[in-house]
Coordinates of C-alpha atoms in Angstrom, one line a residue:
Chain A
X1 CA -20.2 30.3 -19.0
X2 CA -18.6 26.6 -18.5
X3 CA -15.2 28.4 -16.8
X4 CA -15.2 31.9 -15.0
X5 CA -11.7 32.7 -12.9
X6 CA -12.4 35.4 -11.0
X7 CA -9.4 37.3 -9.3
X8 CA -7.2 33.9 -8.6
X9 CA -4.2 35.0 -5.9
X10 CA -1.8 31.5 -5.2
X11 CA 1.7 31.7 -3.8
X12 CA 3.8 28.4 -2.7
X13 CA 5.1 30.9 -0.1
X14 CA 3.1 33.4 1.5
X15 CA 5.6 35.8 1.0
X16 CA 5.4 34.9 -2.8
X17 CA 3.0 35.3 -5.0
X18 CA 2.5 33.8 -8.2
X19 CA -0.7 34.4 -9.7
X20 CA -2.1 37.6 -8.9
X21 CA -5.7 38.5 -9.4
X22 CA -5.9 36.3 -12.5
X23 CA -9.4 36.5 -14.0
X24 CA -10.7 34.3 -17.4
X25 CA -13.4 33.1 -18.7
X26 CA -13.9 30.1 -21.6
X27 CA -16.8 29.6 -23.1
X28 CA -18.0 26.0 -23.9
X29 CA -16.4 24.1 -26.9
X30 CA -13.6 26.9 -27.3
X31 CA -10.3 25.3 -27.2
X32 CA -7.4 27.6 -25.7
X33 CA -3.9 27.9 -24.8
X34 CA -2.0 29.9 -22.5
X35 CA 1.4 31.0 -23.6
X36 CA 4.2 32.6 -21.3
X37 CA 7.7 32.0 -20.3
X38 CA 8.8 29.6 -18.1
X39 CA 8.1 30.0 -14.3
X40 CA 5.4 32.6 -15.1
X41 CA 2.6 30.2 -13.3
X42 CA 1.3 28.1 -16.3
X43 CA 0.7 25.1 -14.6
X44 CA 0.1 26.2 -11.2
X45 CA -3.0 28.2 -13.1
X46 CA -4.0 25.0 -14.3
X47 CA -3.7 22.8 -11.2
X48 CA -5.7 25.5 -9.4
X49 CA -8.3 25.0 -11.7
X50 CA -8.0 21.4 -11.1
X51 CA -7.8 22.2 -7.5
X52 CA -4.4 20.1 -6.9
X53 CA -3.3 23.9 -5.5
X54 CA -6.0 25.7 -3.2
X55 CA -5.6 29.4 -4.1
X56 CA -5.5 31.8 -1.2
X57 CA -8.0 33.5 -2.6
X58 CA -10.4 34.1 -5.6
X59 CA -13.0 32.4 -7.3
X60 CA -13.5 29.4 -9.9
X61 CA -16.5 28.1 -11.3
X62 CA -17.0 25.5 -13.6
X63 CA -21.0 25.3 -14.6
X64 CA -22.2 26.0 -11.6
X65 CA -19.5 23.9 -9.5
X66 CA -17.8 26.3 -7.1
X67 CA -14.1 24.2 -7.6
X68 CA -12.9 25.9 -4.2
X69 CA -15.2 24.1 -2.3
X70 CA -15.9 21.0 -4.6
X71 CA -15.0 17.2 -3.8
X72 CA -12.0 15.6 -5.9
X73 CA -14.7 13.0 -7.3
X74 CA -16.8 15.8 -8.4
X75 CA -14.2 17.8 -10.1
X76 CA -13.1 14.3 -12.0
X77 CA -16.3 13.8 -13.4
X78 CA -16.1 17.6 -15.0
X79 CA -12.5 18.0 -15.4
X80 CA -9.9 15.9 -17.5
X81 CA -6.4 16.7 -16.4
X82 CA -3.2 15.7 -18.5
X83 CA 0.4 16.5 -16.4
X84 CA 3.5 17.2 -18.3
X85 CA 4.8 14.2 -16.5
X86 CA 3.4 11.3 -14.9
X87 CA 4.8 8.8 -11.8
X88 CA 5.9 5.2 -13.5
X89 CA 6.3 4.0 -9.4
X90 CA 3.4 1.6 -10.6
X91 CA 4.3 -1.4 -12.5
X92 CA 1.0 -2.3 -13.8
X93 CA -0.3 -2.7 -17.5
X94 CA -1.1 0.4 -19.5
X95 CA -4.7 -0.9 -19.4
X96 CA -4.1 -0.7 -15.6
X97 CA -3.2 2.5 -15.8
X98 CA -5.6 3.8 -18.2
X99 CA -8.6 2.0 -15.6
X100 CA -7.5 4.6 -13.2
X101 CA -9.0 7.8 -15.1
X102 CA -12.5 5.4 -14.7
X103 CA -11.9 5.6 -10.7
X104 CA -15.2 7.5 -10.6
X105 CA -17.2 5.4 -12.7
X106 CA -15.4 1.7 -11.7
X107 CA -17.0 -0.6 -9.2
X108 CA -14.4 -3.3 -7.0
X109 CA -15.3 -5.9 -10.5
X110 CA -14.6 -3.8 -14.2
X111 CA -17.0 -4.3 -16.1
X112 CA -16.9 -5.2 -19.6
X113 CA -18.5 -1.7 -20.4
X114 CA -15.2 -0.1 -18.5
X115 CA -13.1 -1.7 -20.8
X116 CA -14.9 -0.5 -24.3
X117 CA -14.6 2.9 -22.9
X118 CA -10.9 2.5 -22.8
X119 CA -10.3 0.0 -25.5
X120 CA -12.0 2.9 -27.7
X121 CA -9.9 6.0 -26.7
X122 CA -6.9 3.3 -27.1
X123 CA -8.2 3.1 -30.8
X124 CA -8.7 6.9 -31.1
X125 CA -4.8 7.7 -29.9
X126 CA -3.3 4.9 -32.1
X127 CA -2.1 2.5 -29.0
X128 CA -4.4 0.0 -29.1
X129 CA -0.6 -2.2 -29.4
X130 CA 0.8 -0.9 -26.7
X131 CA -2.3 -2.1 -24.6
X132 CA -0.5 -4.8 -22.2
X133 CA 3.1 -3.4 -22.5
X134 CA 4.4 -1.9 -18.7
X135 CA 3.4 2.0 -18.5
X136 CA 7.0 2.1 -17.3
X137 CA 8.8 0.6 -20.3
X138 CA 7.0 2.9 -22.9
X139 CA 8.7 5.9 -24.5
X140 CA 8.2 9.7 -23.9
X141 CA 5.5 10.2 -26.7
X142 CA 4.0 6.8 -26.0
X143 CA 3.7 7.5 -22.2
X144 CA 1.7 11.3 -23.0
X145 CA -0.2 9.5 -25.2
X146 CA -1.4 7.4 -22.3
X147 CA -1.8 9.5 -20.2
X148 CA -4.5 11.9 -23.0
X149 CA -6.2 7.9 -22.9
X150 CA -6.4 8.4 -19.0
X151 CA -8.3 11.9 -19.4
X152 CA -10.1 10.8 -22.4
X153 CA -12.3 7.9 -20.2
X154 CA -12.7 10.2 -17.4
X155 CA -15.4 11.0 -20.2
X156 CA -15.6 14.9 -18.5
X157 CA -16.9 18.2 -19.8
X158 CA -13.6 19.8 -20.2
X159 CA -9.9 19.0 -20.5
X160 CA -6.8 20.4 -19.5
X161 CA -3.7 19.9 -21.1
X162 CA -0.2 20.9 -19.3
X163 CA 2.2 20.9 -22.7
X164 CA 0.4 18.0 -23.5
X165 CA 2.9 17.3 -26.9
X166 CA 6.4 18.4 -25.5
X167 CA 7.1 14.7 -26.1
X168 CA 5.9 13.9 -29.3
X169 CA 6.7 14.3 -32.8
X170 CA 5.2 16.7 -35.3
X171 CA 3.0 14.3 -36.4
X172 CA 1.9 13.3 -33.3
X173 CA 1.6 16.4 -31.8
X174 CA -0.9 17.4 -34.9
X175 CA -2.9 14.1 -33.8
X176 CA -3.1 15.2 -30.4
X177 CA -4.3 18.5 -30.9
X178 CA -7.2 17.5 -33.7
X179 CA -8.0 15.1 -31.1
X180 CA -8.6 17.6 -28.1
X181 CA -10.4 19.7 -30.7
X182 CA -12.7 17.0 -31.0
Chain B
X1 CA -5.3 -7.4 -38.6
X2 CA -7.8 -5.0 -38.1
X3 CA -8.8 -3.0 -35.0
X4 CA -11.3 -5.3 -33.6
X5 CA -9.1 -8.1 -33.4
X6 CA -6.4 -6.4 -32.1
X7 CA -8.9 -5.0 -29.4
X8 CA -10.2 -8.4 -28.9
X9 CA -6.8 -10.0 -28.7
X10 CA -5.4 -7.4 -26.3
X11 CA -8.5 -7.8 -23.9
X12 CA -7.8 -11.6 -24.6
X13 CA -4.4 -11.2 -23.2
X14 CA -5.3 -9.1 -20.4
X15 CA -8.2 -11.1 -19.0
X16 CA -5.6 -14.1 -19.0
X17 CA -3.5 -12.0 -16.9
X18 CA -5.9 -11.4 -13.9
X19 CA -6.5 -15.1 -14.3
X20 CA -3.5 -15.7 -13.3
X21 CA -3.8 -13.3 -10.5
X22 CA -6.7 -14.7 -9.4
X23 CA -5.0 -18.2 -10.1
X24 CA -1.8 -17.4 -7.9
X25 CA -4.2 -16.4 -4.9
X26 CA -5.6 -19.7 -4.9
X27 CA -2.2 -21.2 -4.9
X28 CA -0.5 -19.3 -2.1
X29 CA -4.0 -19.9 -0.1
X30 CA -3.4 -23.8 -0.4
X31 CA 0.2 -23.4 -0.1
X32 CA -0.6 -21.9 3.5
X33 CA -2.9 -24.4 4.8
X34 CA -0.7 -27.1 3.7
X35 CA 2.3 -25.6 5.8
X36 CA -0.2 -24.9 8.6
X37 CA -0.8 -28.4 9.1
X38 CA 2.9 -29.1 8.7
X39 CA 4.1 -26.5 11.3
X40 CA 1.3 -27.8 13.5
X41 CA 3.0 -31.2 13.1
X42 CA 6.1 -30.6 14.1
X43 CA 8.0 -29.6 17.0
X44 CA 10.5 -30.7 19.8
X45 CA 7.2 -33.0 21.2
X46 CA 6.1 -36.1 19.6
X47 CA 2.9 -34.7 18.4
X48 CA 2.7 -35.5 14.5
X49 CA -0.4 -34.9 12.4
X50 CA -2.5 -37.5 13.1
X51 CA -2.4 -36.1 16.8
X52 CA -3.2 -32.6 15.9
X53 CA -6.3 -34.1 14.4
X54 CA -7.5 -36.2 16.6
X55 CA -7.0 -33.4 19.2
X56 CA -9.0 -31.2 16.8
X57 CA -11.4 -34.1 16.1
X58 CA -11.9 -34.3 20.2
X59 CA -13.9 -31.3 19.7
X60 CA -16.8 -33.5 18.6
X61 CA -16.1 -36.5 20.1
X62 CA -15.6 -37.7 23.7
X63 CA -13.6 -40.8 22.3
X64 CA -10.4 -39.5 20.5
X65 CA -7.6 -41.2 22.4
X66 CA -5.2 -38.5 23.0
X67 CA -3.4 -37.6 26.8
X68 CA -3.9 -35.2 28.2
X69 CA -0.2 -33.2 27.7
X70 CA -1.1 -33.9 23.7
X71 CA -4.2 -32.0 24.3
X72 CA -2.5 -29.3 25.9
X73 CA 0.6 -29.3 23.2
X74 CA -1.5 -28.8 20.2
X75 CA -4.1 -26.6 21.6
X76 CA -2.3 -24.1 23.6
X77 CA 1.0 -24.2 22.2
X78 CA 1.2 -25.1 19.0
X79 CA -1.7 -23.8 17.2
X80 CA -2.1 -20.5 18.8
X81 CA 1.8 -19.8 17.7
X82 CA 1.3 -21.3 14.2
X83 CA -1.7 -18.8 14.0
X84 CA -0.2 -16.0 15.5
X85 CA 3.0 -16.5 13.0
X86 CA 0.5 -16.4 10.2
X87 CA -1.6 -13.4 11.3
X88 CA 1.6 -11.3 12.6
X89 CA 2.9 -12.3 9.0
X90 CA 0.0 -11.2 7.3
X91 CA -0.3 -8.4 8.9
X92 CA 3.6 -7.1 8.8
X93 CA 3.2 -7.7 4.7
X94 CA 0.2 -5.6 4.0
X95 CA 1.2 -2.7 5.9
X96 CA 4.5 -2.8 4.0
X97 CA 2.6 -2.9 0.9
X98 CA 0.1 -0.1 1.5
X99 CA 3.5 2.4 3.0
X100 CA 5.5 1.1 -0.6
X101 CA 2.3 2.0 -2.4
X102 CA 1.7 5.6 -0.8
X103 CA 5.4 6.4 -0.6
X104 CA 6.2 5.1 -3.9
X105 CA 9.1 4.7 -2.4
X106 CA 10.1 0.3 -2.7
X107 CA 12.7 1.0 0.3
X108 CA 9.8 1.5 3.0
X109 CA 8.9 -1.1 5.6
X110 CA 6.3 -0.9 8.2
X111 CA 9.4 0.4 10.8
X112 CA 10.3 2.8 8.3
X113 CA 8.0 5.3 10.5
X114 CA 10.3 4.4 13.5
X115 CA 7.3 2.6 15.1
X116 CA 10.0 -0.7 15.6
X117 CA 12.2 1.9 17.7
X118 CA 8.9 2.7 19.7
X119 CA 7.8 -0.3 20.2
X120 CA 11.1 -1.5 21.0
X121 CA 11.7 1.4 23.9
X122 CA 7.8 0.8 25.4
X123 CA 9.2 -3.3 25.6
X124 CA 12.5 -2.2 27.1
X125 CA 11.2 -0.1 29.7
X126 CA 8.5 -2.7 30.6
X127 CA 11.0 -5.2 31.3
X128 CA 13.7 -3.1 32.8
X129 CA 11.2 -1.6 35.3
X130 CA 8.9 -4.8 35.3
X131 CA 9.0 -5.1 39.2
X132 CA 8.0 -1.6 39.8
X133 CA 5.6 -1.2 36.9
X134 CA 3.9 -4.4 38.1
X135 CA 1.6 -2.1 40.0
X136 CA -0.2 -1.4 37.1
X137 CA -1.6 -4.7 37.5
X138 CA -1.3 -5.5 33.5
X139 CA 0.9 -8.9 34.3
X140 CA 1.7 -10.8 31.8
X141 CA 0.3 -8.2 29.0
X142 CA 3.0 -5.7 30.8
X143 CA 5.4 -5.7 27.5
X144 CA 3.0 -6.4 24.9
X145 CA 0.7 -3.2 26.1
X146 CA 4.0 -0.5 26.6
X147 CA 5.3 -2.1 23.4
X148 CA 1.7 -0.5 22.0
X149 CA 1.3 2.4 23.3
X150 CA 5.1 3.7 22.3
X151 CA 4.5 2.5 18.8
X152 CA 1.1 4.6 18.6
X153 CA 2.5 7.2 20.4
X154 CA 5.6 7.4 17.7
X155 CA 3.0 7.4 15.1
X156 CA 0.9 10.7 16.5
X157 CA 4.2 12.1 16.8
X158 CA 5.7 11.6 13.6
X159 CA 2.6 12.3 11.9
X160 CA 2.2 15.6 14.1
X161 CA 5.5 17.0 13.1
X162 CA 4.8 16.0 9.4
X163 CA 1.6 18.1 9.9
X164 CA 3.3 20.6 11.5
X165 CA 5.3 21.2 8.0
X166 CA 3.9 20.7 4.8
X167 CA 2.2 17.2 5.2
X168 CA 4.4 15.6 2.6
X169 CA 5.8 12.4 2.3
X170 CA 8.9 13.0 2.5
X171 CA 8.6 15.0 5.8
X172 CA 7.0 12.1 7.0
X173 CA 9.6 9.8 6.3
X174 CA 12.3 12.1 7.7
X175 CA 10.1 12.4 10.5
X176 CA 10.0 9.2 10.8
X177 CA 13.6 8.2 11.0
X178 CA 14.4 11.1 13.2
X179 CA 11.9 9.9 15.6
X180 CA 13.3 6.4 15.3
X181 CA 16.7 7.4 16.1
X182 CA 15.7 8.9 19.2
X183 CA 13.8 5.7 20.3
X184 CA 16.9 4.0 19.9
X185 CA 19.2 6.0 21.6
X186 CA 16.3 5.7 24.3
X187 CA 16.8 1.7 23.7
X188 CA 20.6 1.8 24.5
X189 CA 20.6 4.2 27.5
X190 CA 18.2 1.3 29.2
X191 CA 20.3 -1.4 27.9
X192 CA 23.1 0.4 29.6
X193 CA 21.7 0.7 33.0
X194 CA 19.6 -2.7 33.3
X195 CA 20.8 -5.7 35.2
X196 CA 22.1 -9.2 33.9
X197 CA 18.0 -10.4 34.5
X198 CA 16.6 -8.0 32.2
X199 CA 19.3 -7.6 29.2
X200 CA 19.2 -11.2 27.5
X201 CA 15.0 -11.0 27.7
X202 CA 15.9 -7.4 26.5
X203 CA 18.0 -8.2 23.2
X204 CA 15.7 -11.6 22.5
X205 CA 12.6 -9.3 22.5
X206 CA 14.2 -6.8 20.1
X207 CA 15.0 -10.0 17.8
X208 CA 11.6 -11.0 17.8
X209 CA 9.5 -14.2 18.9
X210 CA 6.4 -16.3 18.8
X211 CA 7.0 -18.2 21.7
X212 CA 4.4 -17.9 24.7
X213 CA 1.8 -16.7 22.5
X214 CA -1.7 -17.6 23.7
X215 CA -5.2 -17.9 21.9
X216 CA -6.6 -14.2 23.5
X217 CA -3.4 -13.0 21.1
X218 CA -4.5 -14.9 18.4
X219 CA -8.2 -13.3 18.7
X220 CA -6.6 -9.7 19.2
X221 CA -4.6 -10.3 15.9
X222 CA -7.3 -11.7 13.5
X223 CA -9.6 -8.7 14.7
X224 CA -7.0 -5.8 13.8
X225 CA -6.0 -8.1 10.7
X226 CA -9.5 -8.5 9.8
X227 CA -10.4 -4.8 10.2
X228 CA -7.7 -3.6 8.3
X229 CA -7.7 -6.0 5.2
X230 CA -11.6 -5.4 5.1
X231 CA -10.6 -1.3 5.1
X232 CA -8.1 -1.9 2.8
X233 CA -10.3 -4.3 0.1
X234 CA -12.9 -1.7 0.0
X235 CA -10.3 0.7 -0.9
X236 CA -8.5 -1.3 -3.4
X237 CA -9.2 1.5 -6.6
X238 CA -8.3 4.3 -4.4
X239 CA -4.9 3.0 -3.3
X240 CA -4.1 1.7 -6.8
X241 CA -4.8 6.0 -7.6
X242 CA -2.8 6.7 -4.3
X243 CA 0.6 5.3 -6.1
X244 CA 0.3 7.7 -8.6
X245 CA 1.0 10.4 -6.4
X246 CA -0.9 13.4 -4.6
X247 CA -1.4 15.6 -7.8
X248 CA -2.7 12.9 -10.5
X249 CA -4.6 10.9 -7.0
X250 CA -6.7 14.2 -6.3
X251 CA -7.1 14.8 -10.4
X252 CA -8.7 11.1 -10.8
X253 CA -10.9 12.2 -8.2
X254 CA -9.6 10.7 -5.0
X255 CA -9.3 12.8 -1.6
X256 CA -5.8 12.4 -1.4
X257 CA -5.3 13.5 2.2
X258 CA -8.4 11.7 3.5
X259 CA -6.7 8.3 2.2
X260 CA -3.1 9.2 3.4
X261 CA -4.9 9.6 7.2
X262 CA -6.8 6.7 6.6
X263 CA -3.8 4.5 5.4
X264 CA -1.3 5.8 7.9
X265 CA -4.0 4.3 10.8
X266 CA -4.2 0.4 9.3
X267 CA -0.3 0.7 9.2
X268 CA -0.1 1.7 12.6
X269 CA -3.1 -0.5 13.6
X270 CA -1.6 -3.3 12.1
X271 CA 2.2 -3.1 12.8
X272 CA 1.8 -2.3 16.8
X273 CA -0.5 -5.0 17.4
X274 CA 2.2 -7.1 15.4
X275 CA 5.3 -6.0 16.8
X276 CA 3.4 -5.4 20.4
X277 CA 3.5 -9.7 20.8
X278 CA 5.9 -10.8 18.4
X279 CA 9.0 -7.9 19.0
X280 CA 10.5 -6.7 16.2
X281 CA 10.5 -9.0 13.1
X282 CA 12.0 -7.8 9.9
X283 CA 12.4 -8.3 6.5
X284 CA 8.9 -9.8 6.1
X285 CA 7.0 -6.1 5.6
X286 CA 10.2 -4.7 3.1
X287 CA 10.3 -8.4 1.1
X288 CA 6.7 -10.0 0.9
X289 CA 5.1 -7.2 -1.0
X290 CA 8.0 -6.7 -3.5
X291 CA 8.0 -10.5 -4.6
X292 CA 3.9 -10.5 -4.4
X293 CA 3.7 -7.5 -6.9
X294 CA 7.0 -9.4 -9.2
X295 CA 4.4 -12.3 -9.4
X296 CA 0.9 -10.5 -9.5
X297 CA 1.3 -6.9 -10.4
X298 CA 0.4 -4.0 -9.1
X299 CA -3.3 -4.2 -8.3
X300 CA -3.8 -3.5 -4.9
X301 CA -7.1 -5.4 -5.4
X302 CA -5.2 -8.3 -6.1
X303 CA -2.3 -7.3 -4.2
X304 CA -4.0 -7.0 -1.0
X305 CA -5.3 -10.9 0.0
X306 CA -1.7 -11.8 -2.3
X307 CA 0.6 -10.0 0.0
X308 CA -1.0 -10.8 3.0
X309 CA -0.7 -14.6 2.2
X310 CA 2.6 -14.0 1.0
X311 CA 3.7 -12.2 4.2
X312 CA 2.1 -15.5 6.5
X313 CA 3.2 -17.8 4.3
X314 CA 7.4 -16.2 5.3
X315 CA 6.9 -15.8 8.5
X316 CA 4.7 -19.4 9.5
X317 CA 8.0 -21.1 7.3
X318 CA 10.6 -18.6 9.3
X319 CA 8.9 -19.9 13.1
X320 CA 8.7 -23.2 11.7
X321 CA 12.5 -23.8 10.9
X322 CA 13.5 -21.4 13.7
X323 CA 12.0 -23.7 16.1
X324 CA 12.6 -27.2 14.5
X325 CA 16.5 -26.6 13.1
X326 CA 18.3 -26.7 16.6
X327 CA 15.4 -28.0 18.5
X328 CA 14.9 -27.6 21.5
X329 CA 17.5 -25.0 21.2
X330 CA 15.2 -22.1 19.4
X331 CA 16.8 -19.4 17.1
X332 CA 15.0 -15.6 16.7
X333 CA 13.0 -15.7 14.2
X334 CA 14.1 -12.5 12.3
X335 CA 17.6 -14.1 11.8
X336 CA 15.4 -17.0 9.7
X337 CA 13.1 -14.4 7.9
X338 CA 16.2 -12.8 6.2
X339 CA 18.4 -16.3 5.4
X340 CA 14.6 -17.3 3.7
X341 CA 13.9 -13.8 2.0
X342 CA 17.0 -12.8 1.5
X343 CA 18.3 -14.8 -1.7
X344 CA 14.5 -15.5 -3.1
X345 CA 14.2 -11.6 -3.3
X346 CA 17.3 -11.3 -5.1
X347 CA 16.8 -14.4 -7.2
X348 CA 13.7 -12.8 -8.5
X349 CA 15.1 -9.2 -8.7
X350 CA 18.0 -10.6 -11.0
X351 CA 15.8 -12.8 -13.3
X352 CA 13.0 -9.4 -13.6
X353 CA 16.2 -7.0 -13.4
X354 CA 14.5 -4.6 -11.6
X355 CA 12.4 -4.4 -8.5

């Protein structure tokens, strides 16, 4: 079982609660969405899996990594995570900013191997243009694009999407989802 | 064209880029030995170039004909000043860039934390109470060590209270300036109640200076500096994650809150041992890293040696012209860092439009 939840309690506040004993399990290659309205704890699920939130209590595993207790570094290596939104603060290349999903593979010099790895999922989303262009200077769709790139070379075991396509076009949302299928 | 060329020609064009980078390193590092030897050469004294190296040549040999007073001009006031300008400088710049970087905010400075208003209120109550602090026996290291431990101190407590809430960044900024405020009120009550000895040293201290400094400075500067940028090099990948923010840092698989501790120590390492000799110098820790990422980028692996040239490179041309302009009459330095940053800054955020 690559993903077992097991009774997930997280609240911002103490006095608040916002997932309450949530318990899932995903099999490997199974691709699937969780649907709700807004502010029912979506993406606090997912960053929880992704251990950006620490639930107050419950359990994850993921293989046989107990996320809870895991390093960052270790969870990047299993987990791909794409926000809904990403900071532009940095002013660097999109190449720059697609390096950063290699963090856990990149020594102080990239090496030419580093940059196949991205120059490929480039080719795969279509952006292989856009490659040199400021991250910050890039459209809605072009940016989430980007940022699938980022999650793509963190080459992990599993991905999780936060309305990865909210800023695309049909056509590229299609795209998008054949490629996270994949 | 087909895929492979445009993947070729993009890697083409991005290799060029960190050439450049690489490129503009090499520049600025020239740049700065060139204006060392300058700023070494000139002064209220007669001592021009060729003196400085002969004095530095007397090293080897018994026969360089320089007097004694030359010897003593070059050697312990000139150089250890021009160095001390270039480490303090260095030093100010990086820090600025590592608290922009982990902020993501481009108004932070390395006083931004209030550790200026600190440092400031340690200094003032050094020289206020000088006489019956001299007990203490630190002499002349009397200002530069209460300047220290009130800018650490403001540190622990801003970070303490930022801990105290919700360890966020903003916190610690507010923190910060709250802290700072209270410094300075601290500041005014003692330039309120101290005499006409203390109050001009007071108010030239706060303006900052690299008069006085000795080698012993110089050697306590380069080892913080040194320690720092070495910290700071190693962690080049993990601070370029850091500006991304706390949520995508710790997705990419960097310990977000391990770095922040980490990062907030260099800054305070490296601004109190700045502003604990040199008083309170602005401008070069808000301005150097700004114009270094508008030329280079934002690759703190790049960044890092870029900025910190940049930074020593402002403040070693700042001392120089302070002290040269009106000579002998000398101006505070941090009047000549802002007439020199000032319109450069602007002249390169109105040609990118945008910081």
């Amino acid at each position: 079982m690559p993903l077992t939840v097991e009774n997930l309690c997280f609240g911002y506040r103490s006095d608040k609660q916002i997932l309450k004993s949530v318990s899932l399990s995903i099999e490997s290659g199974e691709l699937v969405s969780i649907v709700g309205p807004n502010g029912s704890g979506k993406t606090t699920l997912i960053k929880c899996i992704n251990k950006i939130n620490t639930p107050s209590s419950g359990k994850i595993l993921f293989d046989d990594l107990d996320i809870t207790k895991a390093k960052p570094w270790q969870i990047a290596r299993k987990i791909g995570y794409v926000p809904q939104i990403s900071s532009d603060s940095m002013s660097g290349s999109v190449i720059d900013y697609i390096l950063l999903g290699r963090r856990q593979y990149l020594n102080w010099k990239i090496k030419a191997s580093d940059l196949a790895v991205i120059m490929s999922a480039m080719k795969k989303l279509d952006i292989v243009d856009l490659a040199n262009m400021k991250f910050s200077e890039l459209s809605g769709g072009q940016k989430q694009k980007v940022l699938v790139a980022r999650a793509l070379v963190q080459e992990p075991d599993a991905f999780l999407f936060d309305e990865p396509t909210s800023n695309l076009d049909i056509k590229n949302q299609i795209e998008i989802m054949s490629i996270a299928r994949e | 064209m087909d895929s492979a060329q445009a993947i070729e020609r993009e890697l083409q064009k991005y290799n060029t880029y960190r050439a450049k980078g690489r490129r503009l390193i090499l520049v600025l590092f020239f740049m700065l030995i060139a204006l060392i030897a300058i700023s070494a050469s000139v002064g209220s004294s007669s001592v021009n170039l060729s003196t400085v190296l002969k004095v530095l040549a007397g090293f080897f040999s018994d026969r360089a004909e320089i007097s004694d007073m030359q010897r003593r001009i070059v050697m312990d006031i000139r150089l250890p000043r021009v160095f001390c300008a270039v480490l303090s400088g260095a030093s100010l710049s990086m820090a600025g860039l590592v608290m922009q970087g982990i902020f993501q905010n481009p108004l932070v400075s390395p006083y931004t934390l209030g550790v200026s208003n600190g440092a400031s209120f340690g200094a003032s109550l050094a020289i206020v109470l000088s006489a019956k602090l001299s007990i203490l026996g630190f002499g002349y290291y009397l200002t530069p060590v209460f300047a220290f431990f009130f800018s650490i101190l403001t540190m622990v407590l801003v970070y303490t209270i930022s801990k105290l809430t919700n360890h966020s960044n903003k916190t610690l900024i507010l923190s910060g300036v709250a802290i700072g405020y209270l410094f300075s009120a601290l500041v005014s009550a003692l330039k309120y109640i101290s005499d006409v000895h203390s109050l001009p040293e007071l108010v030239f201290w706060s303006m900052g200076s690299l008069s006085g400094l000795r080698w012993n400075v110089v050697g306590l500067l380069l080892t913080a500096f040194s320690i720092c940028f070495v910290v700071c090099m190693i962690n080049g990948w993990n601070l370029n994650v850091m500006a991304m923010g706390c949520e995508e840092a710790s997705s990419l698989g960097v310990d977000y809150k391990k770095m922040q501790i980490l990062t907030f120590v260099v800054t305070t390492v490296l601004t109190s041992t700045s502003v604990a000799f040199t008083g309170v110098i602005g401008f070069v820790g808000l301005v150097s890293p700004h114009v270094t990422r508008m030329l280079i980028g934002s690759d703190y692996r790049y960044c890092i040696p870029a900025s910190a040239l940049m930074g020593a490179l402002l403040l070693l041309l700042s001392d120089t012209l302070a002290r040269t302009m009106f000579s002998p009459v000398e101006i505070p330095v941090g009047i000549i860092t802002s007439f020199i940053g000032v319109p450069f800054f602007l002249y390169l955020v109105i040609r990118r439009r945008k910081i």
